[in-house]
Amino acid sequence: MARIVRIHELGGPEVLRIEEVEVPPPAPGEIRLRVKALGLNRAESMFRIGYYPESPDFPARLGYEAAGVIEALGAGVTGFAVGDAVSIVPPLSITRWGTYGEVANVPAEATIKHPANLSWTEAAAVWMQYVTAYGALIEIAGLGRGDSVLITAASSSVGLAAIQIANRVGATSIAATRTAAKAAALRDAGAAHVIVTEEEDLAARAKAITGGAGVRAVFDPVAGPSFDALAEALGQGGILIEYGALSPEPTPFPLFPALVKGLTFKGYQYKEIVRDPAKLDRAKRFIVEGLTDGSLKPLIDRVFALDQIVEATRYLESNQQIGKIVVTI
């Protein structure tokens, strides 16, 4: 038996329950992980309230990320041993696997022996943010030296990862944040420029930063009414990568900027990278190299205990954080 977080209905953080559950042995191709720490993600909140591409099958586990020690190997698993310290790239299905709890069965193909310089807390905060940002900026946008990228919701863990990845490849990182409260922290986190959208014209400022040319790429999880301004901020032939739908308002299509500038709009999930072995292998190498040389380093905002999972989730949904929220076991 193990303490596992499950939901029996859709709703707010209060529907999360810690229950004693018998976890089955790992299936073929899986490993059994004794969880030391797990990272919280917006996707899990969207899944819990029913605003997500997958729907829960009650009672449902949830959770995409974790780090811990391998307890058992399923049939056919090679390259790992009981006792290995590993962390998890978020697998393709939140309904089949879940990491909230003391024990989790996860696919071996999503399991990585992370660099030894990472703590458990850091290791649990790596893969969702860096795989998501890497796939968008490197695999899709092909960002490189001399390019510029506008990163919205930049104080999120994925936004901070995007800043670090842009800096690592020599691109100019432009972070957008709603209020000035997080501006200094974003500069401290490596953003070359910060735009406070409640005080500044987003498109005009982005164009000013780029000498009138506009940015090469926009990386946005919000959508909604700001879509027009993001399109205006793009330069000729630019690409807007949309990886979320945080705004509850309709998203207009910016027809004339798209026509005049030949823009590309790309809907994106990290799963594009996870389901492609070659892309996932490139992502792993890029991220492990960055973690090893220090150019990539997860920023941890707060750490909670498992018994505080409801409190931790409420904090995630408050938007107060700058960086990752981690729960330790």
CSV table of N, CA and C in Angstrom, one decimal, residues 151-279:
chain,number,residue,atom,x,y,z
A,151,ILE,N,8.4,36.0,-25.0
A,151,ILE,CA,7.9,34.9,-24.2
A,151,ILE,C,6.9,35.5,-23.2
A,152,THR,N,5.6,35.0,-23.4
A,152,THR,CA,4.6,35.5,-22.5
A,152,THR,C,4.4,34.6,-21.3
A,153,ALA,N,3.7,35.0,-20.3
A,153,ALA,CA,3.6,34.2,-19.0
A,153,ALA,C,5.0,33.8,-18.6
A,154,ALA,N,5.9,34.8,-18.7
A,154,ALA,CA,7.3,34.4,-18.6
A,154,ALA,C,7.8,34.0,-17.2
A,155,SER,N,7.0,34.3,-16.2
A,155,SER,CA,7.4,33.9,-14.8
A,155,SER,C,7.0,32.4,-14.5
A,156,SER,N,6.3,31.8,-15.4
A,156,SER,CA,6.0,30.4,-15.2
A,156,SER,C,7.3,29.6,-15.4
A,157,SER,N,7.2,28.3,-15.0
A,157,SER,CA,8.4,27.5,-15.1
A,157,SER,C,8.8,27.3,-16.6
A,158,VAL,N,7.8,27.1,-17.5
A,158,VAL,CA,8.1,27.0,-18.9
A,158,VAL,C,8.6,28.3,-19.5
A,159,GLY,N,8.1,29.4,-19.0
A,159,GLY,CA,8.6,30.7,-19.5
A,159,GLY,C,10.0,30.9,-19.1
A,160,LEU,N,10.4,30.6,-17.9
A,160,LEU,CA,11.7,30.7,-17.4
A,160,LEU,C,12.7,29.8,-18.2
A,161,ALA,N,12.2,28.5,-18.5
A,161,ALA,CA,13.0,27.6,-19.3
A,161,ALA,C,13.2,28.2,-20.6
A,162,ALA,N,12.2,28.8,-21.2
A,162,ALA,CA,12.4,29.4,-22.5
A,162,ALA,C,13.4,30.5,-22.5
A,163,ILE,N,13.4,31.3,-21.5
A,163,ILE,CA,14.4,32.4,-21.4
A,163,ILE,C,15.8,31.8,-21.4
A,164,GLN,N,16.0,30.7,-20.6
A,164,GLN,CA,17.3,30.1,-20.5
A,164,GLN,C,17.8,29.4,-21.8
A,165,ILE,N,16.8,28.8,-22.4
A,165,ILE,CA,17.1,28.1,-23.7
A,165,ILE,C,17.5,29.2,-24.8
A,166,ALA,N,16.7,30.3,-24.9
A,166,ALA,CA,17.0,31.3,-25.8
A,166,ALA,C,18.4,31.9,-25.5
A,167,ASN,N,18.7,32.1,-24.3
A,167,ASN,CA,20.0,32.7,-23.9
A,167,ASN,C,21.1,31.7,-24.3
A,168,ARG,N,20.9,30.4,-24.1
A,168,ARG,CA,21.9,29.3,-24.4
A,168,ARG,C,22.3,29.3,-25.9
A,169,VAL,N,21.3,29.6,-26.8
A,169,VAL,CA,21.6,29.5,-28.2
A,169,VAL,C,22.0,30.9,-28.8
A,170,GLY,N,22.1,31.9,-27.9
A,170,GLY,CA,22.5,33.2,-28.4
A,170,GLY,C,21.4,34.1,-28.9
A,171,ALA,N,20.1,33.7,-28.7
A,171,ALA,CA,19.0,34.5,-29.1
A,171,ALA,C,18.7,35.6,-28.0
A,172,THR,N,17.9,36.6,-28.4
A,172,THR,CA,17.5,37.6,-27.4
A,172,THR,C,16.2,37.2,-26.8
A,173,SER,N,16.1,37.1,-25.5
A,173,SER,CA,14.9,36.7,-24.8
A,173,SER,C,14.2,38.0,-24.3
A,174,ILE,N,12.9,38.1,-24.7
A,174,ILE,CA,12.0,39.2,-24.3
A,174,ILE,C,10.9,38.6,-23.5
A,175,ALA,N,10.8,39.0,-22.3
A,175,ALA,CA,9.8,38.4,-21.4
A,175,ALA,C,8.7,39.4,-21.2
A,176,ALA,N,7.5,38.9,-21.3
A,176,ALA,CA,6.3,39.7,-21.1
A,176,ALA,C,5.6,39.3,-19.8
A,177,THR,N,5.2,40.2,-19.0
A,177,THR,CA,4.5,40.0,-17.7
A,177,THR,C,3.5,41.0,-17.5
A,178,ARG,N,2.4,40.6,-16.9
A,178,ARG,CA,1.2,41.5,-16.8
A,178,ARG,C,1.5,42.8,-16.0
A,179,THR,N,2.1,42.6,-14.8
A,179,THR,CA,2.4,43.7,-13.9
A,179,THR,C,3.9,43.9,-13.6
A,180,ALA,N,4.2,45.0,-13.0
A,180,ALA,CA,5.6,45.2,-12.7
A,180,ALA,C,6.2,44.4,-11.5
A,181,ALA,N,5.3,43.7,-10.8
A,181,ALA,CA,5.7,43.0,-9.6
A,181,ALA,C,6.8,41.9,-9.9
A,182,LYS,N,6.8,41.3,-11.1
A,182,LYS,CA,7.7,40.3,-11.4
A,182,LYS,C,8.8,40.7,-12.3
A,183,ALA,N,8.8,42.0,-12.7
A,183,ALA,CA,9.8,42.4,-13.7
A,183,ALA,C,11.2,42.2,-13.3
A,184,ALA,N,11.5,42.6,-12.1
A,184,ALA,CA,12.9,42.5,-11.6
A,184,ALA,C,13.3,41.1,-11.5
A,185,ALA,N,12.5,40.2,-11.0
A,185,ALA,CA,12.8,38.8,-11.0
A,185,ALA,C,13.0,38.2,-12.3
A,186,LEU,N,12.3,38.6,-13.3
A,186,LEU,CA,12.5,38.1,-14.7
A,186,LEU,C,13.9,38.6,-15.2
A,187,ARG,N,14.3,39.8,-14.9
A,187,ARG,CA,15.6,40.2,-15.3
A,187,ARG,C,16.7,39.4,-14.6
A,188,ASP,N,16.5,39.2,-13.3
A,188,ASP,CA,17.4,38.4,-12.6
A,188,ASP,C,17.5,37.0,-13.1
A,189,ALA,N,16.4,36.5,-13.7
A,189,ALA,CA,16.3,35.1,-14.2
A,189,ALA,C,17.0,35.0,-15.6
A,190,GLY,N,17.4,36.2,-16.2
A,190,GLY,CA,18.1,36.1,-17.4
A,190,GLY,C,17.5,36.8,-18.6
A,191,ALA,N,16.3,37.3,-18.4
A,191,ALA,CA,15.6,37.9,-19.6
A,191,ALA,C,16.4,39.2,-20.0
A,192,ALA,N,16.6,39.3,-21.3
A,192,ALA,CA,17.4,40.4,-21.8
A,192,ALA,C,16.5,41.7,-21.8
A,193,HIS,N,15.2,41.5,-22.0
A,193,HIS,CA,14.3,42.6,-21.9
A,193,HIS,C,13.0,42.2,-21.2
A,194,VAL,N,12.3,43.1,-20.5
A,194,VAL,CA,11.0,42.7,-19.9
A,194,VAL,C,10.0,43.8,-20.4
A,195,ILE,N,8.8,43.3,-20.8
A,195,ILE,CA,7.7,44.2,-21.2
A,195,ILE,C,6.6,44.0,-20.1
A,196,VAL,N,6.2,45.1,-19.5
A,196,VAL,CA,5.0,45.0,-18.5
A,196,VAL,C,3.8,45.4,-19.3
A,197,THR,N,2.9,44.5,-19.6
A,197,THR,CA,1.9,44.7,-20.5
A,197,THR,C,0.8,45.6,-20.0
A,198,GLU,N,0.6,45.8,-18.7
A,198,GLU,CA,-0.4,46.7,-18.2
A,198,GLU,C,0.1,48.1,-18.3
A,199,GLU,N,1.4,48.3,-18.5
A,199,GLU,CA,1.9,49.7,-18.6
A,199,GLU,C,2.5,50.0,-19.9
A,200,GLU,N,2.7,49.1,-20.8
A,200,GLU,CA,3.4,49.3,-22.1
A,200,GLU,C,2.6,48.7,-23.2
A,201,ASP,N,2.7,49.3,-24.4
A,201,ASP,CA,2.2,48.7,-25.6
A,201,ASP,C,3.1,47.5,-26.0
A,202,LEU,N,2.5,46.3,-25.9
A,202,LEU,CA,3.4,45.1,-26.2
A,202,LEU,C,4.0,45.1,-27.5
A,203,ALA,N,3.2,45.3,-28.6
A,203,ALA,CA,3.8,45.2,-29.9
A,203,ALA,C,4.7,46.3,-30.2
A,204,ALA,N,4.4,47.6,-29.8
A,204,ALA,CA,5.3,48.7,-30.0
A,204,ALA,C,6.6,48.5,-29.3
A,205,ARG,N,6.6,48.0,-28.1
A,205,ARG,CA,7.8,47.8,-27.3
A,205,ARG,C,8.7,46.7,-28.0
A,206,ALA,N,8.0,45.6,-28.4
A,206,ALA,CA,8.8,44.5,-29.0
A,206,ALA,C,9.4,45.0,-30.3
A,207,LYS,N,8.8,45.8,-31.1
A,207,LYS,CA,9.4,46.4,-32.3
A,207,LYS,C,10.5,47.3,-32.0
A,208,ALA,N,10.4,48.1,-30.9
A,208,ALA,CA,11.4,49.0,-30.5
A,208,ALA,C,12.7,48.2,-30.1
A,209,ILE,N,12.5,47.2,-29.3
A,209,ILE,CA,13.6,46.3,-28.9
A,209,ILE,C,14.4,45.7,-30.1
A,210,THR,N,13.6,45.4,-31.1
A,210,THR,CA,14.2,44.7,-32.3
A,210,THR,C,14.5,45.7,-33.4
A,211,GLY,N,14.6,47.0,-33.1
A,211,GLY,CA,14.9,48.0,-34.1
A,211,GLY,C,13.9,48.1,-35.2
A,212,GLY,N,12.7,47.8,-34.9
A,212,GLY,CA,11.6,48.0,-35.8
A,212,GLY,C,11.3,46.7,-36.6
A,213,ALA,N,12.1,45.7,-36.5
A,213,ALA,CA,11.9,44.5,-37.3
A,213,ALA,C,10.8,43.6,-36.8
A,214,GLY,N,10.6,43.6,-35.6
A,214,GLY,CA,9.7,42.6,-35.0
A,214,GLY,C,10.4,41.3,-34.6
A,215,VAL,N,9.8,40.6,-33.7
A,215,VAL,CA,10.5,39.4,-33.2
A,215,VAL,C,10.4,38.2,-34.2
A,216,ARG,N,11.3,37.3,-34.1
A,216,ARG,CA,11.3,36.1,-34.9
A,216,ARG,C,10.2,35.1,-34.5
A,217,ALA,N,10.0,35.0,-33.2
A,217,ALA,CA,9.1,34.0,-32.7
A,217,ALA,C,8.4,34.6,-31.4
A,218,VAL,N,7.1,34.1,-31.2
A,218,VAL,CA,6.4,34.3,-30.0
A,218,VAL,C,6.0,33.0,-29.4
A,219,PHE,N,6.2,32.8,-28.1
A,219,PHE,CA,5.9,31.6,-27.4
A,219,PHE,C,4.9,31.9,-26.3
A,220,ASP,N,3.7,31.4,-26.5
A,220,ASP,CA,2.5,31.9,-25.7
A,220,ASP,C,1.6,30.8,-25.2
A,221,PRO,N,1.3,30.8,-23.9
A,221,PRO,CA,0.3,29.8,-23.4
A,221,PRO,C,-1.1,30.4,-23.1
A,222,VAL,N,-1.3,31.7,-23.4
A,222,VAL,CA,-2.5,32.4,-23.0
A,222,VAL,C,-3.6,32.4,-24.0
A,223,ALA,N,-3.3,32.9,-25.2
A,223,ALA,CA,-4.2,33.1,-26.3
A,223,ALA,C,-5.2,34.2,-25.9
A,224,GLY,N,-6.5,34.2,-26.3
A,224,GLY,CA,-7.4,35.2,-25.9
A,224,GLY,C,-7.2,36.5,-26.7
A,225,PRO,N,-7.7,37.6,-26.1
A,225,PRO,CA,-7.6,38.9,-26.8
A,225,PRO,C,-6.2,39.4,-27.2
A,226,SER,N,-5.2,39.0,-26.4
A,226,SER,CA,-3.8,39.4,-26.7
A,226,SER,C,-3.2,38.9,-28.0
A,227,PHE,N,-3.9,38.0,-28.6
A,227,PHE,CA,-3.4,37.3,-29.8
A,227,PHE,C,-3.1,38.4,-30.9
A,228,ASP,N,-3.9,39.4,-31.0
A,228,ASP,CA,-3.7,40.4,-32.0
A,228,ASP,C,-2.4,41.1,-31.8
A,229,ALA,N,-2.1,41.5,-30.5
A,229,ALA,CA,-0.9,42.2,-30.2
A,229,ALA,C,0.4,41.3,-30.4
A,230,LEU,N,0.2,40.0,-30.2
A,230,LEU,CA,1.3,39.1,-30.4
A,230,LEU,C,1.7,39.0,-31.9
A,231,ALA,N,0.6,39.0,-32.7
A,231,ALA,CA,0.8,39.0,-34.1
A,231,ALA,C,1.5,40.2,-34.6
A,232,GLU,N,1.1,41.4,-34.1
A,232,GLU,CA,1.7,42.6,-34.4
A,232,GLU,C,3.2,42.7,-34.0
A,233,ALA,N,3.5,42.0,-32.9
A,233,ALA,CA,4.9,42.0,-32.5
A,233,ALA,C,5.9,41.2,-33.4
A,234,LEU,N,5.3,40.3,-34.1
A,234,LEU,CA,6.1,39.5,-35.0
A,234,LEU,C,6.7,40.2,-36.2
A,235,GLY,N,7.8,39.8,-36.7
A,235,GLY,CA,8.4,40.4,-37.9
A,235,GLY,C,8.0,39.6,-39.1
A,236,GLN,N,8.5,40.0,-40.2
A,236,GLN,CA,8.2,39.3,-41.5
A,236,GLN,C,8.6,37.8,-41.4
A,237,GLY,N,7.6,36.9,-41.8
A,237,GLY,CA,7.9,35.5,-41.7
A,237,GLY,C,8.0,34.9,-40.4
A,238,GLY,N,7.5,35.6,-39.4
A,238,GLY,CA,7.6,35.1,-38.0
A,238,GLY,C,6.6,34.0,-37.7
A,239,ILE,N,6.9,33.4,-36.5
A,239,ILE,CA,6.0,32.3,-36.1
A,239,ILE,C,5.5,32.5,-34.7
A,240,LEU,N,4.2,32.2,-34.5
A,240,LEU,CA,3.6,32.3,-33.1
A,240,LEU,C,3.3,30.9,-32.7
A,241,ILE,N,3.9,30.4,-31.7
A,241,ILE,CA,3.7,29.1,-31.2
A,241,ILE,C,2.8,29.2,-29.9
A,242,GLU,N,1.6,28.6,-30.1
A,242,GLU,CA,0.6,28.6,-29.0
A,242,GLU,C,0.6,27.3,-28.3
A,243,TYR,N,0.9,27.3,-27.0
A,243,TYR,CA,1.0,26.0,-26.3
A,243,TYR,C,0.0,25.9,-25.1
A,244,GLY,N,-0.9,26.8,-25.0
A,244,GLY,CA,-1.9,26.7,-24.0
A,244,GLY,C,-3.2,27.5,-24.3
A,245,ALA,N,-4.1,27.6,-23.3
A,245,ALA,CA,-5.3,28.3,-23.5
A,245,ALA,C,-5.8,28.8,-22.2
A,246,LEU,N,-4.9,29.6,-21.5
A,246,LEU,CA,-5.2,30.1,-20.2
A,246,LEU,C,-6.3,31.1,-20.2
A,247,SER,N,-6.4,31.9,-21.2
A,247,SER,CA,-7.5,32.9,-21.3
A,247,SER,C,-8.8,32.2,-21.6
A,248,PRO,N,-9.9,32.6,-20.8
A,248,PRO,CA,-11.2,32.0,-21.1
A,248,PRO,C,-11.9,32.7,-22.2
A,249,GLU,N,-11.3,33.8,-22.7
A,249,GLU,CA,-12.0,34.6,-23.7
A,249,GLU,C,-11.7,34.2,-25.1
A,250,PRO,N,-12.5,34.5,-26.1
A,250,PRO,CA,-12.3,34.1,-27.4
A,250,PRO,C,-10.9,34.6,-28.0
A,251,THR,N,-10.4,33.8,-28.9
A,251,THR,CA,-9.1,34.2,-29.5
A,251,THR,C,-9.3,34.7,-30.9
A,252,PRO,N,-9.1,35.9,-31.2
A,252,PRO,CA,-9.3,36.4,-32.6
A,252,PRO,C,-8.2,36.0,-33.5
A,253,PHE,N,-8.5,35.8,-34.8
A,253,PHE,CA,-7.5,35.5,-35.7
A,253,PHE,C,-7.0,36.8,-36.4
A,254,PRO,N,-5.7,37.1,-36.3
A,254,PRO,CA,-5.2,38.3,-36.8
A,254,PRO,C,-4.9,38.3,-38.3
A,255,LEU,N,-6.0,38.4,-39.1
A,255,LEU,CA,-5.9,38.1,-40.5
A,255,LEU,C,-5.0,39.0,-41.3
A,256,PHE,N,-5.1,40.3,-41.1
A,256,PHE,CA,-4.2,41.2,-41.9
A,256,PHE,C,-2.7,41.1,-41.5
A,257,PRO,N,-2.3,41.1,-40.2
A,257,PRO,CA,-0.9,40.8,-40.0
A,257,PRO,C,-0.4,39.5,-40.6
A,258,ALA,N,-1.3,38.5,-40.5
A,258,ALA,CA,-0.9,37.2,-41.0
A,258,ALA,C,-0.7,37.3,-42.5
A,259,LEU,N,-1.5,38.0,-43.3
A,259,LEU,CA,-1.4,38.1,-44.7
A,259,LEU,C,-0.2,39.0,-45.1
A,260,VAL,N,-0.1,40.1,-44.4
A,260,VAL,CA,0.9,41.1,-44.8
A,260,VAL,C,2.3,40.6,-44.5
A,261,LYS,N,2.5,39.9,-43.4
A,261,LYS,CA,3.8,39.5,-42.9
A,261,LYS,C,4.1,38.0,-43.2
A,262,GLY,N,3.1,37.3,-43.7
A,262,GLY,CA,3.3,35.9,-44.0
A,262,GLY,C,3.6,35.1,-42.8
A,263,LEU,N,2.8,35.3,-41.7
A,263,LEU,CA,3.0,34.7,-40.4
A,263,LEU,C,2.6,33.2,-40.4
A,264,THR,N,3.2,32.5,-39.5
A,264,THR,CA,2.9,31.1,-39.2
A,264,THR,C,2.3,31.0,-37.8
A,265,PHE,N,1.2,30.3,-37.6
A,265,PHE,CA,0.6,30.1,-36.3
A,265,PHE,C,0.6,28.6,-36.1
A,266,LYS,N,1.2,28.2,-35.0
A,266,LYS,CA,1.4,26.7,-34.7
A,266,LYS,C,0.9,26.4,-33.3
A,267,GLY,N,-0.1,25.5,-33.3
A,267,GLY,CA,-0.6,24.9,-32.0
A,267,GLY,C,0.4,23.8,-31.6
A,268,TYR,N,0.7,23.8,-30.3
A,268,TYR,CA,1.9,22.9,-29.9
A,268,TYR,C,1.6,22.3,-28.5
A,269,GLN,N,2.0,21.0,-28.4
A,269,GLN,CA,2.1,20.4,-27.0
A,269,GLN,C,3.4,19.7,-27.0
A,270,TYR,N,3.9,19.6,-25.8
A,270,TYR,CA,5.2,18.9,-25.6
A,270,TYR,C,5.2,17.5,-26.1
A,271,LYS,N,4.0,16.9,-26.2
A,271,LYS,CA,3.9,15.5,-26.7
A,271,LYS,C,4.4,15.3,-28.1
A,272,GLU,N,4.4,16.4,-28.9
A,272,GLU,CA,5.0,16.3,-30.2
A,272,GLU,C,6.5,15.8,-30.1
A,273,ILE,N,7.2,16.2,-29.1
A,273,ILE,CA,8.5,15.8,-28.9
A,273,ILE,C,8.6,14.4,-28.3
A,274,VAL,N,7.8,14.2,-27.3
A,274,VAL,CA,7.8,12.9,-26.5
A,274,VAL,C,7.5,11.7,-27.5
A,275,ARG,N,6.6,11.9,-28.4
A,275,ARG,CA,6.1,10.8,-29.2
A,275,ARG,C,7.1,10.5,-30.4
A,276,ASP,N,8.1,11.4,-30.6
A,276,ASP,CA,9.0,11.2,-31.7
A,276,ASP,C,10.4,10.9,-31.1
A,277,PRO,N,10.8,9.6,-31.2
A,277,PRO,CA,12.1,9.2,-30.5
A,277,PRO,C,13.3,10.0,-30.9
A,278,ALA,N,13.4,10.4,-32.2
A,278,ALA,CA,14.6,11.2,-32.6
A,278,ALA,C,14.6,12.6,-31.9
A,279,LYS,N,13.4,13.3,-31.9
A,279,LYS,CA,13.3,14.6,-31.3
A,279,LYS,C,13.5,14.5,-29.8
